[in-house]
CSV table of C-alpha atoms in Angstrom, one decimal:
chain,number,residue,atom,x,y,z
A,13,MET,CA,4.5,15.5,-5.1
A,14,THR,CA,2.4,18.2,-3.7
A,15,ARG,CA,2.6,21.7,-5.1
A,16,LEU,CA,1.3,23.4,-2.0
A,17,TRP,CA,4.7,23.9,-0.3
A,18,GLY,CA,6.5,25.4,-3.2
A,19,ILE,CA,9.1,22.7,-2.8
A,20,VAL,CA,9.1,19.0,-3.8
A,21,LEU,CA,7.7,17.0,-0.9
A,22,ASN,CA,8.6,13.4,-1.0
A,23,TRP,CA,6.7,12.0,1.9
A,24,ILE,CA,3.3,13.1,3.0
A,25,ALA,CA,1.7,11.8,6.2
A,26,VAL,CA,-1.7,10.2,5.8
A,27,GLY,CA,-2.5,8.9,9.3
A,28,LEU,CA,-1.6,7.1,12.4
A,29,ALA,CA,-1.1,3.4,11.9
A,30,GLU,CA,-3.3,2.6,14.9
A,31,ASP,CA,-6.3,4.3,13.3
A,32,ILE,CA,-6.4,1.9,10.4
A,33,PRO,CA,-7.0,-1.6,11.8
A,34,VAL,CA,-6.0,-4.8,10.0
A,35,GLY,CA,-8.6,-5.6,7.3
A,36,THR,CA,-10.0,-2.1,6.8
A,37,VAL,CA,-9.8,0.6,4.1
A,38,VAL,CA,-10.2,4.4,4.6
A,39,PRO,CA,-10.4,7.4,2.3
A,40,ARG,CA,-7.7,10.1,2.6
A,41,ARG,CA,-7.3,13.3,0.6
A,42,VAL,CA,-3.9,14.8,-0.3
A,43,ASP,CA,-3.8,18.0,-2.3
A,44,GLY,CA,-7.2,17.3,-3.8
A,45,LEU,CA,-6.2,13.7,-4.7
A,46,ASP,CA,-8.4,11.0,-3.3
A,47,LEU,CA,-6.6,8.0,-1.9
A,48,ALA,CA,-7.8,4.7,-0.5
A,49,ILE,CA,-5.5,3.5,2.3
A,50,TRP,CA,-5.9,-0.1,3.3
A,51,ARG,CA,-4.3,-2.6,5.6
A,52,SER,CA,-4.2,-6.2,4.5
A,53,GLY,CA,-4.9,-9.2,6.7
A,54,LEU,CA,-1.2,-9.6,7.4
A,55,GLY,CA,-1.0,-5.9,8.4
A,56,ARG,CA,0.7,-4.3,5.4
A,57,PHE,CA,-0.4,-0.8,4.4
A,58,HIS,CA,-1.2,0.3,0.9
A,59,ALA,CA,-2.1,3.6,-0.7
A,60,TRP,CA,-3.9,3.6,-4.0
A,61,ASP,CA,-6.0,6.0,-6.1
A,62,ASP,CA,-9.4,5.9,-4.6
A,63,ARG,CA,-10.9,4.8,-7.9
A,64,CYS,CA,-11.6,1.4,-9.3
A,65,PRO,CA,-10.4,1.3,-12.9
A,66,HIS,CA,-13.6,-0.5,-14.0
A,67,ARG,CA,-16.3,2.0,-13.4
A,68,GLY,CA,-14.6,4.7,-11.2
A,69,MET,CA,-16.1,3.5,-7.9
A,70,ARG,CA,-14.3,4.6,-4.8
A,71,LEU,CA,-12.1,1.7,-3.6
A,72,SER,CA,-12.3,3.1,-0.1
A,73,HIS,CA,-15.9,1.8,0.0
A,74,GLY,CA,-14.6,-1.6,-0.8
A,75,PHE,CA,-13.7,-4.5,1.5
A,76,VAL,CA,-10.5,-6.2,2.4
A,77,ARG,CA,-10.4,-9.9,2.0
A,78,GLY,CA,-7.1,-11.1,3.4
A,79,GLU,CA,-4.4,-9.9,1.0
A,80,VAL,CA,-6.8,-8.4,-1.6
A,81,LEU,CA,-8.9,-5.3,-1.8
A,82,ALA,CA,-12.3,-5.9,-3.5
A,83,CYS,CA,-14.4,-3.1,-5.0
A,84,VAL,CA,-17.8,-2.9,-3.5
A,85,TYR,CA,-19.5,-2.3,-6.9
A,86,HIS,CA,-18.8,-5.5,-8.8
A,87,GLY,CA,-16.4,-7.3,-6.5
A,88,TRP,CA,-13.3,-6.9,-8.7
A,89,GLN,CA,-10.3,-8.0,-6.6
A,90,TYR,CA,-7.0,-6.3,-6.6
A,91,ASN,CA,-3.8,-8.0,-5.2
A,92,LEU,CA,-1.0,-6.3,-3.3
A,93,ASP,CA,0.6,-5.0,-6.5
A,94,GLY,CA,-2.7,-3.3,-7.4
A,95,ALA,CA,-3.3,-5.8,-10.3
A,96,CYS,CA,-6.8,-7.1,-10.8
A,97,ASP,CA,-6.7,-10.8,-10.4
A,98,TYR,CA,-10.4,-11.7,-10.2
A,99,ILE,CA,-13.5,-10.5,-11.9
A,100,PRO,CA,-16.6,-12.2,-10.4
A,101,ALA,CA,-18.7,-11.6,-13.6
A,102,HIS,CA,-16.2,-13.8,-15.4
A,103,PRO,CA,-14.9,-16.3,-12.9
A,104,ASP,CA,-12.8,-18.3,-15.4
A,105,LEU,CA,-11.1,-15.3,-16.9
A,106,THR,CA,-7.6,-14.3,-16.1
A,107,PRO,CA,-7.8,-10.5,-16.1
A,108,PRO,CA,-5.4,-8.8,-18.5
A,109,LYS,CA,-2.4,-7.2,-16.7
A,110,THR,CA,-3.4,-3.8,-17.9
A,111,ILE,CA,-6.3,-3.7,-15.3
A,112,CYS,CA,-4.5,-2.2,-12.4
A,113,ALA,CA,-5.2,0.2,-9.6
A,114,ASN,CA,-2.9,3.2,-9.5
A,115,THR,CA,-0.6,2.6,-6.5
A,116,TYR,CA,1.8,4.7,-4.4
A,117,VAL,CA,4.7,3.9,-2.1
A,118,CYS,CA,3.3,3.7,1.4
A,119,GLU,CA,5.5,3.2,4.6
A,120,THR,CA,5.0,3.2,8.3
A,121,ARG,CA,7.7,4.4,10.6
A,122,ASN,CA,7.2,4.7,14.4
A,123,GLN,CA,3.4,4.5,14.2
A,124,ALA,CA,3.2,7.2,11.4
A,125,LEU,CA,1.9,6.4,8.0
A,126,TRP,CA,3.6,8.1,5.0
A,127,VAL,CA,2.9,8.1,1.3
A,128,ALA,CA,5.2,9.1,-1.6
A,129,LEU,CA,3.1,10.5,-4.5
A,130,GLY,CA,6.1,11.0,-6.7
A,131,THR,CA,9.5,9.4,-7.0
A,132,VAL,CA,10.8,8.3,-3.7
A,133,ASN,CA,13.8,10.4,-2.7
A,134,GLY,CA,15.1,10.5,0.8
A,135,ASP,CA,14.2,8.7,4.0
A,136,VAL,CA,10.8,8.4,5.6
A,137,PRO,CA,10.6,11.3,8.2
A,138,ASP,CA,11.5,10.2,11.7
A,139,ILE,CA,9.3,11.1,14.6
A,140,GLY,CA,11.7,9.4,17.0
A,141,ASP,CA,10.2,7.6,20.0
A,142,ARG,CA,7.2,9.9,20.3
A,143,ILE,CA,3.8,8.4,20.7
A,144,PRO,CA,0.8,8.9,18.5
A,145,ILE,CA,-1.8,11.3,20.0
A,146,ARG,CA,-4.5,11.9,17.4
A,147,SER,CA,-5.4,13.3,14.0
A,148,LEU,CA,-7.5,16.4,13.5
A,149,ASP,CA,-8.7,18.6,10.8
A,150,ILE,CA,-7.4,22.2,10.6
A,151,SER,CA,-9.1,24.8,8.3
A,152,CYS,CA,-5.7,26.3,7.4
A,153,GLY,CA,-3.3,25.7,4.6
A,154,ALA,CA,-0.1,23.9,5.2
A,155,PRO,CA,2.2,26.8,4.4
A,156,ALA,CA,0.3,29.0,6.8
A,157,ILE,CA,0.7,26.5,9.6
A,158,ALA,CA,4.4,26.3,9.0
A,159,ARG,CA,4.7,30.1,9.0
A,160,TYR,CA,2.7,30.3,12.2
A,161,PHE,CA,5.2,28.2,14.0
A,162,ASP,CA,8.1,29.9,12.1
A,163,HIS,CA,9.1,26.4,11.0
A,164,PRO,CA,10.6,25.4,7.6
A,165,GLN,CA,8.0,23.9,5.2
A,166,ASP,CA,8.8,20.3,6.0
A,167,PRO,CA,6.4,17.4,6.0
A,168,LEU,CA,7.0,17.1,9.7
A,169,ILE,CA,6.8,20.1,12.0
A,170,VAL,CA,8.8,19.5,15.1
A,171,LEU,CA,7.7,21.9,17.9
A,172,ARG,CA,9.2,20.1,20.9
A,173,GLY,CA,8.1,22.3,23.9
A,174,LYS,CA,6.4,21.0,27.0
A,175,TYR,CA,4.8,18.0,25.3
A,176,ASP,CA,7.7,17.4,22.8
A,177,LEU,CA,5.2,17.8,19.9
A,178,ALA,CA,5.7,16.8,16.3
A,179,ILE,CA,3.0,17.4,13.8
A,180,ALA,CA,2.9,15.6,10.4
A,181,LEU,CA,0.8,17.6,8.0
A,182,GLN,CA,-1.4,16.1,5.3
A,183,PRO,CA,-2.5,19.0,3.1
A,184,SER,CA,-6.0,17.9,2.0
A,185,THR,CA,-6.8,21.0,0.0
A,186,SER,CA,-5.2,24.4,-0.4
A,187,ARG,CA,-7.1,25.7,2.6
A,188,SER,CA,-7.2,22.7,4.9
A,189,CYS,CA,-4.9,20.1,6.6
A,190,PHE,CA,-5.3,16.9,8.4
A,191,ALA,CA,-2.8,17.1,11.2
A,192,HIS,CA,-1.3,13.9,12.7
A,193,VAL,CA,0.0,14.7,16.1
A,194,PHE,CA,2.7,12.9,18.1
A,195,ALA,CA,4.1,13.8,21.6
A,196,GLY,CA,7.0,12.7,23.8
A,197,ALA,CA,6.9,9.2,25.3
A,198,GLY,CA,5.0,9.2,28.6
A,199,GLN,CA,2.8,12.2,27.8
A,200,ASP,CA,-0.9,12.0,28.8
A,201,LYS,CA,-2.9,11.6,25.6
A,202,LYS,CA,-5.9,13.4,26.9
A,203,ILE,CA,-4.0,16.4,28.1
A,204,VAL,CA,-2.0,16.7,24.9
A,205,SER,CA,-5.2,16.2,22.9
A,206,ARG,CA,-6.9,19.1,24.6
A,207,TYR,CA,-3.8,21.3,24.2
A,208,VAL,CA,-3.7,20.5,20.4
A,209,GLU,CA,-7.4,21.5,20.1
A,210,LYS,CA,-6.5,24.9,21.6
A,211,LEU,CA,-3.6,25.1,19.2
A,212,ARG,CA,-6.0,24.5,16.3
A,213,ASP,CA,-8.4,27.2,17.4
A,214,GLU,CA,-5.4,29.6,17.6
A,215,LEU,CA,-4.3,28.6,14.1
A,216,GLU,CA,-7.7,29.0,12.6
A,217,ALA,CA,-8.2,32.4,14.2
A,218,ALA,CA,-4.8,33.6,13.1
B,6,MET,CA,-24.2,24.1,-25.8
B,7,SER,CA,-24.4,23.0,-29.4
B,8,ASP,CA,-25.3,19.4,-28.8
B,9,SER,CA,-28.6,17.5,-29.0
B,10,SER,CA,-29.2,17.1,-25.3
B,11,LYS,CA,-32.0,19.6,-24.9
B,12,ASP,CA,-34.0,18.2,-27.9
B,13,HIS,CA,-35.5,15.3,-25.9
B,14,TRP,CA,-38.4,14.9,-23.6
B,15,TYR,CA,-37.7,14.7,-19.9
B,16,PRO,CA,-39.8,13.7,-16.9
B,17,VAL,CA,-40.4,16.5,-14.5
B,18,GLY,CA,-43.2,15.4,-12.2
B,19,LEU,CA,-45.9,12.9,-11.4
B,20,LEU,CA,-49.4,13.3,-12.9
B,21,SER,CA,-50.9,12.0,-9.7
B,22,ASP,CA,-49.4,15.0,-7.9
B,23,ILE,CA,-51.3,17.7,-9.9
B,24,TYR,CA,-52.4,19.9,-7.0
B,25,THR,CA,-48.9,20.5,-5.7
B,26,PRO,CA,-47.1,23.3,-7.6
B,27,ARG,CA,-43.5,22.3,-8.2
B,28,GLN,CA,-40.3,24.3,-8.7
B,29,THR,CA,-37.5,22.3,-10.2
B,30,LEU,CA,-34.5,22.3,-12.4
B,31,LEU,CA,-34.0,21.1,-15.9
B,32,PHE,CA,-30.5,21.5,-17.5
B,33,ASP,CA,-29.6,24.0,-14.8
B,34,GLN,CA,-32.6,26.1,-15.5
B,35,GLU,CA,-35.4,26.8,-13.1
B,36,ILE,CA,-38.8,25.6,-14.3
B,37,SER,CA,-42.2,25.6,-12.6
B,38,LEU,CA,-45.1,23.2,-12.8
B,39,THR,CA,-48.6,24.3,-12.1
B,40,HIS,CA,-52.1,23.0,-13.0
B,41,ASP,CA,-55.1,25.0,-14.3
B,42,ASP,CA,-58.4,24.3,-16.1
B,43,THR,CA,-56.6,23.4,-19.3
B,44,GLY,CA,-54.2,21.0,-17.6
B,45,PHE,CA,-50.5,21.1,-16.7
B,46,VAL,CA,-48.5,24.3,-17.3
B,47,VAL,CA,-44.7,24.2,-17.4
B,48,LYS,CA,-42.9,27.5,-17.6
B,49,LYS,CA,-39.3,28.7,-17.6
B,50,SER,CA,-38.4,31.3,-15.0
B,51,GLY,CA,-39.0,34.1,-17.6
B,52,GLY,CA,-42.5,32.9,-18.0
B,53,VAL,CA,-42.1,31.2,-21.4
B,54,SER,CA,-44.3,28.1,-21.6
B,55,LEU,CA,-42.8,24.7,-22.5
B,56,PRO,CA,-44.5,21.9,-24.3
B,57,THR,CA,-45.9,19.0,-22.3
B,58,ILE,CA,-46.7,15.3,-22.7
B,59,GLU,CA,-48.6,13.2,-20.2
B,60,ARG,CA,-47.5,9.6,-20.3
B,61,PHE,CA,-46.4,6.7,-18.0
B,62,GLY,CA,-47.8,8.5,-15.0
B,63,HIS,CA,-45.4,11.4,-15.5
B,64,LEU,CA,-45.4,14.8,-16.9
B,65,TRP,CA,-42.7,15.3,-19.6
B,66,THR,CA,-41.3,18.5,-21.1
B,67,SER,CA,-38.5,19.8,-23.3
B,68,LEU,CA,-36.4,22.9,-23.4
B,69,GLY,CA,-35.3,22.3,-27.0
B,70,GLN,CA,-37.1,21.2,-30.2
B,71,PRO,CA,-37.7,17.5,-30.1
B,72,ASP,CA,-38.3,16.2,-33.6
B,73,HIS,CA,-40.0,13.1,-32.3
B,74,ASP,CA,-42.8,12.0,-30.0
B,75,LEU,CA,-41.9,10.6,-26.6
B,76,PHE,CA,-41.3,6.8,-26.9
B,77,VAL,CA,-44.1,4.4,-26.1
B,78,ILE,CA,-44.1,1.1,-24.2
B,79,PRO,CA,-46.9,-0.9,-25.8
B,80,GLU,CA,-46.5,-3.8,-23.5
B,81,ALA,CA,-47.4,-1.6,-20.5
B,82,ASP,CA,-50.9,-1.2,-21.9
B,83,THR,CA,-52.0,-4.8,-21.6
B,84,PRO,CA,-54.7,-5.2,-19.1
B,85,GLY,CA,-54.2,-6.6,-15.6
B,86,ARG,CA,-51.0,-4.7,-14.8
B,87,HIS,CA,-50.5,-2.6,-11.7
B,88,LEU,CA,-49.0,0.8,-12.8
B,89,VAL,CA,-46.8,1.9,-9.9
B,90,ASP,CA,-45.6,5.5,-9.5
B,91,VAL,CA,-42.6,5.0,-7.3
B,92,GLY,CA,-42.0,8.7,-6.7
B,93,SER,CA,-38.5,10.3,-7.0
B,94,VAL,CA,-35.1,10.2,-5.6
B,95,LYS,CA,-32.5,12.9,-6.0
B,96,VAL,CA,-29.0,11.6,-6.7
B,97,LYS,CA,-25.7,13.6,-6.8
B,98,CYS,CA,-24.4,12.1,-10.1
B,99,SER,CA,-24.7,12.5,-13.8
B,100,PRO,CA,-28.1,11.5,-15.2
B,101,LEU,CA,-26.1,9.2,-17.5
B,102,ARG,CA,-24.4,7.4,-14.6
B,103,ALA,CA,-27.8,6.6,-13.2
B,104,VAL,CA,-29.0,5.1,-16.5
B,105,GLU,CA,-25.8,3.1,-17.0
B,106,ASN,CA,-26.1,1.6,-13.5
B,107,PHE,CA,-29.7,0.6,-14.2
B,108,LEU,CA,-28.4,-1.3,-17.3
B,109,ASP,CA,-25.8,-3.2,-15.3
B,110,ILE,CA,-26.5,-6.7,-13.8
B,111,ALA,CA,-23.0,-7.6,-12.6
B,112,HIS,CA,-23.4,-5.5,-9.5
B,113,PHE,CA,-26.5,-7.4,-8.3
B,114,PRO,CA,-24.7,-9.9,-6.0
B,115,PHE,CA,-22.7,-7.1,-4.4
B,116,ILE,CA,-25.1,-4.2,-4.1
B,117,HIS,CA,-28.5,-5.9,-4.0
B,118,THR,CA,-27.2,-8.9,-2.0
B,119,ASP,CA,-29.7,-11.7,-1.5
B,120,ILE,CA,-32.4,-9.7,-3.4
B,121,LEU,CA,-31.4,-9.4,-7.0
B,122,GLY,CA,-28.2,-11.5,-6.8
B,123,ALA,CA,-26.0,-13.5,-4.4
B,124,GLU,CA,-22.5,-14.9,-4.3
B,125,PRO,CA,-21.3,-17.3,-5.6
B,126,HIS,CA,-23.7,-16.8,-8.5
B,127,THR,CA,-21.8,-13.9,-10.0
B,128,GLU,CA,-21.1,-15.0,-13.5
B,129,VAL,CA,-22.6,-13.0,-16.4
B,130,ASP,CA,-23.1,-15.0,-19.5
B,131,ARG,CA,-22.8,-13.5,-23.0
B,132,TYR,CA,-25.9,-11.7,-24.1
B,133,LYS,CA,-27.0,-9.9,-27.2
B,134,VAL,CA,-26.6,-6.1,-27.6
B,135,GLU,CA,-27.5,-4.0,-30.6
B,136,ILE,CA,-28.3,-0.4,-31.6
B,137,ARG,CA,-31.6,-0.7,-33.5
B,138,GLU,CA,-31.2,1.6,-36.4
B,139,GLY,CA,-34.8,2.3,-37.3
B,140,VAL,CA,-35.9,3.3,-33.9
B,141,ASN,CA,-32.5,4.5,-32.8
B,142,GLU,CA,-32.6,2.6,-29.5
B,143,VAL,CA,-30.1,0.5,-27.5
B,144,TRP,CA,-31.3,-3.0,-26.8
B,145,ALA,CA,-29.8,-5.9,-24.8
B,146,THR,CA,-31.6,-9.2,-25.0
B,147,LYS,CA,-31.1,-12.7,-23.7
B,148,VAL,CA,-29.7,-11.4,-20.5
B,149,LYS,CA,-29.9,-14.1,-17.9
B,150,PHE,CA,-28.9,-13.9,-14.2
B,151,PHE,CA,-29.4,-15.9,-11.1
B,152,GLN,CA,-31.8,-14.2,-8.7
B,153,PRO,CA,-32.0,-15.5,-5.1
B,154,GLN,CA,-35.7,-14.5,-4.7
B,155,ALA,CA,-37.3,-13.4,-7.8
B,156,ALA,CA,-40.8,-13.1,-6.3
B,157,LYS,CA,-42.5,-13.6,-3.0
B,158,SER,CA,-43.9,-16.8,-4.3
B,159,ALA,CA,-40.6,-18.1,-5.5
B,160,GLU,CA,-38.9,-20.7,-3.2
B,161,GLY,CA,-35.1,-20.4,-3.5
B,162,GLY,CA,-33.3,-19.0,-6.5
B,163,ILE,CA,-34.2,-19.0,-10.2
B,164,ILE,CA,-32.6,-17.9,-13.4
B,165,THR,CA,-34.3,-14.7,-14.4
B,166,GLU,CA,-34.3,-13.4,-17.9
B,167,TYR,CA,-34.1,-9.7,-18.7
B,168,MET,CA,-34.3,-7.4,-21.7
B,169,TYR,CA,-33.0,-3.8,-21.5
B,170,ARG,CA,-34.0,-1.0,-23.7
B,171,VAL,CA,-32.7,2.6,-23.9
B,172,PRO,CA,-35.4,4.5,-25.9
B,173,ALA,CA,-34.1,8.0,-24.9
B,174,PRO,CA,-30.7,9.2,-23.5
B,175,THR,CA,-31.9,9.4,-19.9
B,176,CYS,CA,-34.6,6.7,-19.9
B,177,ALA,CA,-34.3,2.9,-19.6
B,178,VAL,CA,-36.9,0.2,-19.7
B,179,LEU,CA,-36.3,-3.2,-18.2
B,180,TYR,CA,-38.4,-6.2,-19.2
B,181,LYS,CA,-38.1,-8.9,-16.7
B,182,THR,CA,-39.4,-12.5,-16.4
B,183,CYS,CA,-42.7,-12.4,-14.6
B,184,PRO,CA,-43.1,-15.5,-12.3
B,185,PRO,CA,-46.9,-15.6,-12.2
B,186,ARG,CA,-47.2,-15.2,-16.0
B,187,PRO,CA,-44.3,-16.9,-17.9
B,188,LYS,CA,-45.4,-15.5,-21.2
B,189,GLU,CA,-45.4,-11.9,-20.2
B,190,TRP,CA,-42.7,-9.5,-19.0
B,191,ASP,CA,-42.9,-7.2,-16.0
B,192,ILE,CA,-41.8,-3.7,-16.9
B,193,ILE,CA,-39.6,-1.6,-14.7
B,194,THR,CA,-38.4,1.8,-15.9
B,195,LEU,CA,-36.0,4.4,-14.9
B,196,PHE,CA,-36.9,7.9,-16.1
B,197,VAL,CA,-34.2,10.4,-15.2
B,198,GLN,CA,-34.6,14.2,-15.0
B,199,PRO,CA,-31.3,16.0,-15.5
B,200,LEU,CA,-31.2,18.8,-12.9
B,201,THR,CA,-27.5,19.6,-13.6
B,202,GLU,CA,-24.7,17.7,-15.2
B,203,GLU,CA,-23.9,16.2,-11.8
B,204,TRP,CA,-27.3,16.1,-10.1
B,205,CYS,CA,-30.4,14.3,-11.2
B,206,GLU,CA,-33.9,13.3,-10.1
B,207,VAL,CA,-34.7,9.7,-10.8
B,208,TRP,CA,-38.3,8.6,-11.3
B,209,PRO,CA,-38.7,4.8,-11.4
B,210,TRP,CA,-42.1,3.6,-12.8
B,211,MET,CA,-43.4,0.0,-13.0
B,212,ALA,CA,-46.1,-1.9,-14.8
B,213,LEU,CA,-46.3,-5.2,-13.0
B,214,TYR,CA,-48.4,-8.3,-12.8
B,215,ASP,CA,-48.3,-8.8,-9.1
B,216,ASP,CA,-51.5,-9.7,-7.3
B,217,ASP,CA,-49.8,-10.6,-4.0
B,218,SER,CA,-48.1,-7.3,-3.1
B,219,THR,CA,-49.8,-4.1,-2.0
B,220,MET,CA,-48.9,-0.9,-3.8
B,221,ALA,CA,-47.0,0.3,-0.8
B,222,GLU,CA,-44.9,-2.9,-0.8
B,223,MET,CA,-44.1,-2.6,-4.5
B,224,VAL,CA,-43.0,1.1,-4.0
B,225,SER,CA,-40.9,0.4,-1.0
B,226,PHE,CA,-39.2,-2.6,-2.7
B,227,GLN,CA,-38.1,-0.4,-5.6
B,228,GLN,CA,-37.1,2.4,-3.3
B,229,LEU,CA,-34.9,0.0,-1.3
B,230,ILE,CA,-33.2,-1.1,-4.5
B,231,PHE,CA,-32.6,2.4,-5.6
B,232,MET,CA,-31.2,3.5,-2.2
B,233,GLN,CA,-28.6,0.7,-2.6
B,234,ASP,CA,-27.7,2.0,-6.0
B,235,ARG,CA,-27.4,5.6,-4.8
B,236,SER,CA,-24.5,4.6,-2.5
B,237,ILE,CA,-22.6,3.7,-5.6
B,238,LEU,CA,-23.7,6.5,-7.9
B,239,GLU,CA,-22.7,9.3,-5.5
B,240,ASN,CA,-19.2,7.8,-5.1
B,241,GLN,CA,-18.0,7.2,-8.7
B,242,ILE,CA,-15.1,9.4,-9.9
B,243,PRO,CA,-15.8,11.3,-12.0
B,244,LEU,CA,-19.5,12.0,-11.3
B,245,LYS,CA,-19.9,12.5,-15.1
B,246,LEU,CA,-20.0,9.5,-17.4
B,247,PRO,CA,-16.8,9.2,-19.4
B,248,LEU,CA,-17.6,8.6,-23.1
B,249,ASP,CA,-14.1,8.3,-24.4
B,250,PRO,CA,-12.5,4.8,-24.0
B,251,GLY,CA,-9.4,4.6,-21.8
B,252,MET,CA,-10.6,6.2,-18.6
B,253,GLU,CA,-12.6,3.1,-17.5
B,254,THR,CA,-12.2,-0.6,-18.3
B,255,PRO,CA,-15.2,-2.6,-19.5
B,256,THR,CA,-15.4,-6.4,-19.8
B,257,GLN,CA,-17.8,-8.6,-21.7
B,258,ALA,CA,-20.5,-8.2,-19.0
B,259,ASP,CA,-20.5,-4.4,-19.7
B,260,MET,CA,-21.6,-4.8,-23.4
B,261,THR,CA,-24.8,-2.8,-22.7
B,262,SER,CA,-22.9,0.0,-21.1
B,263,VAL,CA,-20.3,0.1,-23.9
B,264,ALA,CA,-23.2,0.3,-26.5
B,265,TYR,CA,-24.9,3.0,-24.4
B,266,ARG,CA,-21.8,5.2,-24.3
B,267,ARG,CA,-21.1,4.7,-28.0
B,268,TRP,CA,-24.7,5.6,-28.8
B,269,LEU,CA,-24.6,8.7,-26.7
B,270,LYS,CA,-21.5,9.8,-28.5
B,271,ARG,CA,-23.0,9.0,-31.9
B,272,ILE,CA,-26.2,11.1,-31.3
B,273,GLY,CA,-24.1,13.9,-29.9
B,274,TYR,CA,-25.3,13.8,-26.4
B,275,SER,CA,-22.8,15.6,-24.1
B,276,TYR,CA,-24.8,16.8,-21.0
B,277,GLY,CA,-23.5,14.8,-18.0
B,278,ALA,CA,-20.8,13.2,-20.1
B,279,GLN,CA,-17.1,13.6,-19.7
B,280,MET,CA,-15.6,13.8,-23.2
B,281,VAL,CA,-11.9,14.1,-22.5
B,282,ALA,CA,-10.1,11.8,-20.2
B,283,ALA,CA,-9.2,13.6,-17.0
């Protein structure tokens, strides 16, 4: 749950599915919390604390090997449940079940990637048949952005308009957001992208 | 701060660099290094002079009241060794994280791939760790690990033996099998200057039997190794070293690190340490 909105937020957007190819891991920050988002060889998305339980190394620096995520520091391997199932320094050891990465519920819906930091309650937000445009940083807090558009403080800000825009906000810190932008089917990505950049400049100037 | 952290000697510069005045930090405080007819002068920003020791190619000082001399490395004095000033690297991490990483061998195959280790040779056998009471130092002995290329002359991999010694909270000495002289140990040290609790300057120093490599080659080898380590050290969360168990999970291969953390706690060393689980 993020505290920034003054309400309980179940789902927080963390990216566009297409930006995280199969077999890769990326860092994402939500409300000051560092997450490692990775996509297994079979294409499933996972959101974990960006911290190996062994020595605190960022798991987003690790590497995906099929259906496991391996920490770059000592090669400890974590399975899809977050449990460590291989420690290279002790190849014959079955790691205790207590060695486990901290995991969160992570879902994709229509090309958007969502994470639930608290208890899941309610459906994954629906962006409809819109297409993903891009993600961009905005130096502006999430509540301020919602206010600017005179929109309720929802995880998904639906603006509609000429491009049928929907913006999923990922509050990175109290003063910045990563905005994941979607537009109506058939819109030109380049044109919408340029429009969104202008929108960002207006927001940051406001 | 009521702990013992300041009452130790810390490296603050190279003796070979005497003509370059240096402004630096020690425990968040600005200090200056200059050189006059009498030798090195280290001062706090208010002008107060600090004690100095010249040893291992480095200038050492202290902001507190050390009740002991700086440690010695008698093996480094044997003739025929090349004494290598590597220089320094600044790292955004706790000085204690830098030392702990230096004591760790299990990362060799993953971080120093094909240099100090290589898959599938990842297993760490049990070794011996102790806190030597008389000298109050942490020692790990009988540490053995597969090394793909231990020396330029070595064809293929060999099992290399190591001993690790922590003679001071931010200093570690590695004794390593010396291929040209099986009865001697090469000596590689890591001297760490605490700039702040989450920023340090690392001064590696070596005393090697190596007649094949030039000084420049030995320096660049050690710098390469440390650059690889830095990619880890600046990305551990938290940047400080957690001393309380529970926040991180050691295994048998981490016995040296476990002893190091326990020893720091026992001697009341808290600078750069995270005492309460976050």
